[in-house]
Amino acid sequence: MRQYEIANDTIDLETRLTQDHHQSLKLWLRMLSTTVMIENEIRNRLRAEFDITLPRFDLMAQLERHPDGLRMGELSKRMMVTGGNITGITDQLEQEGLVMRVTDKQDRRAYSVKLTPAGCKAFKTMASVHEAWVAELFSGLDAEQKSQMIGLLSSVKSDLSASFNAGKHNEHE
């Protein structure tokens, strides 16, 4: 077995399905279980190769896209986690010299977080390896299949966004 091979006999969310379940439920659980498998594999590889967690990698990815830095609240929104989580992750990365807090140019009472030169270098290395891992994990699909899946999921996402923006997601509350 390769170091990063994923087991085929995984017990996951899909194992609770029966033939009687609605096709939409089957699709949702298939997408969710696949996403969880990929995310767990990426988490394991990041830990093994770089001794970093996925949330720390994700925060660095956000900062890499914004070289002038981002405020803590903006990081919290972008990563969809609490401000307390962002503070904890930032503290760890700051102790390692990968990020720094800087006074915000628009509001001197606030501060932003940005990658240090060492953080930029470390993230560039990790991002390159991460991209290769993702390509490997999807290597069972050819380019056409990937395009089809992207198109189908884009349609679902668009439909959901339109529904949520119209307030339809609250119907069952």
XYZ file of C-alpha atoms in Angstrom:
173
model
C 0.000 0.000 0.000
C 1.367 3.442 -0.958
C 1.996 5.894 1.861
C -1.013 8.035 0.869
C -3.350 5.396 -0.534
C -7.011 5.739 0.407
C -8.802 2.609 1.563
C -11.757 1.482 -0.570
C -13.596 -0.147 2.323
C -14.122 3.108 4.201
C -17.030 3.305 6.623
C -18.532 6.742 6.041
C -21.772 8.696 5.842
C -22.913 6.732 2.809
C -22.955 3.413 4.635
C -26.247 4.349 6.292
C -28.063 4.521 2.941
C -30.481 1.917 1.680
C -32.102 1.383 -1.721
C -35.205 3.128 -0.368
C -33.477 6.460 0.197
C -34.221 9.339 -2.149
C -31.732 9.875 -4.967
C -30.995 13.447 -3.802
C -30.052 12.151 -0.360
C -27.770 9.558 -1.957
C -26.117 12.242 -4.074
C -25.635 14.572 -1.118
C -24.091 11.852 1.042
C -21.855 10.726 -1.836
C -20.588 14.287 -2.309
C -20.147 14.785 1.433
C -18.345 11.496 2.045
C -16.046 12.113 -0.936
C -15.260 15.611 0.298
C -14.530 14.324 3.805
C -12.227 11.618 2.419
C -10.261 14.135 0.352
C -10.115 16.663 3.174
C -8.894 14.044 5.658
C -6.217 12.893 3.231
C -5.031 16.467 2.689
C -5.026 17.047 6.481
C -2.914 13.926 7.020
C -0.467 14.840 4.288
C -0.076 18.438 5.504
C 0.640 17.168 9.005
C 3.104 14.499 7.825
C 4.978 16.603 5.261
C 4.895 20.091 6.781
C 3.757 19.651 10.410
C 0.896 22.085 9.764
C -2.850 21.840 10.191
C -5.366 22.450 7.410
C -6.804 25.563 9.148
C -3.306 27.073 9.417
C -2.672 26.263 5.744
C -6.039 27.813 4.807
C -5.282 31.003 6.744
C -1.931 31.304 5.008
C -3.683 30.748 1.654
C -6.036 33.652 2.376
C -3.105 35.891 3.266
C -1.133 34.831 0.192
C -3.984 36.175 -1.958
C -3.877 39.483 -0.047
C -0.228 40.553 0.355
C -1.204 43.762 2.186
C -2.923 41.659 4.837
C -6.444 41.060 6.062
C -8.190 42.098 9.248
C -9.074 39.344 11.688
C -12.815 39.794 11.040
C -12.283 39.436 7.296
C -10.243 36.263 7.837
C -13.012 34.935 10.054
C -15.628 35.570 7.333
C -13.516 34.112 4.549
C -12.669 30.966 6.513
C -16.163 30.672 8.022
C -14.880 30.228 11.578
C -15.095 32.301 14.747
C -12.809 35.191 15.532
C -11.437 33.181 18.450
C -10.315 30.440 16.077
C -8.596 32.993 13.847
C -6.826 34.532 16.852
C -5.535 31.130 17.982
C -4.293 30.173 14.520
C -2.713 33.596 14.028
C -0.959 33.382 17.402
C 0.577 30.015 16.450
C 1.704 31.192 13.024
C 3.079 34.424 14.499
C 5.140 32.478 17.061
C 6.639 30.512 14.171
C 7.482 33.702 12.282
C 5.133 32.899 9.389
C 2.693 35.810 9.877
C 2.800 39.206 11.530
C 0.265 41.672 12.814
C 0.529 45.153 11.318
C -1.356 48.364 12.032
C -4.194 48.742 9.535
C -3.508 51.606 7.114
C -7.153 52.723 7.062
C -7.792 52.473 10.823
C -4.819 52.807 13.164
C -6.880 51.311 16.010
C -7.143 48.019 14.116
C -4.561 45.686 12.722
C -4.218 43.299 9.838
C -2.389 40.021 9.532
C 0.002 39.327 6.698
C 2.535 36.721 5.724
C 6.161 37.360 6.614
C 8.813 36.722 3.941
C 9.440 33.342 5.622
C 5.678 32.691 5.569
C 5.492 33.513 1.863
C 8.348 31.136 1.104
C 6.912 28.329 3.266
C 3.430 28.741 1.819
C 4.710 28.719 -1.773
C 6.366 25.357 -1.119
C 3.305 23.921 0.641
C 0.879 25.231 -1.997
C 2.840 23.639 -4.816
C 2.881 20.258 -3.076
C -0.800 20.645 -2.080
C -1.761 21.280 -5.713
C 0.084 18.124 -6.786
C -1.762 16.129 -4.113
C -5.136 17.406 -5.287
C -4.233 16.546 -8.885
C -3.224 13.059 -7.728
C -6.439 12.552 -5.774
C -8.484 13.415 -8.879
C -6.233 11.531 -11.307
C -8.897 8.835 -11.774
C -10.936 11.325 -13.801
C -10.007 12.557 -17.243
C -10.244 16.242 -18.231
C -13.725 15.834 -19.734
C -15.077 14.159 -16.604
C -13.611 16.920 -14.436
C -15.200 19.554 -16.681
C -18.558 17.790 -16.484
C -18.411 17.598 -12.701
C -17.403 21.248 -12.427
C -20.319 22.198 -14.674
C -22.831 20.102 -12.770
C -21.672 21.339 -9.379
C -21.657 24.915 -10.673
C -25.323 24.503 -11.613
C -26.163 23.155 -8.158
C -24.239 25.978 -6.495
C -25.915 28.597 -8.668
C -29.383 27.181 -7.968
C -28.677 27.069 -4.232
C -27.339 30.624 -4.208
C -30.423 31.890 -6.020
C -32.672 29.977 -3.634
C -30.855 31.229 -0.541
C -30.844 34.805 -1.800
C -34.582 34.552 -2.384
C -35.071 33.390 1.208
C -36.282 29.901 0.279
C -33.796 28.199 2.615
C -35.894 29.265 5.613
C -39.069 27.486 4.470
C -38.631 24.545 6.849
C -37.706 26.559 9.950
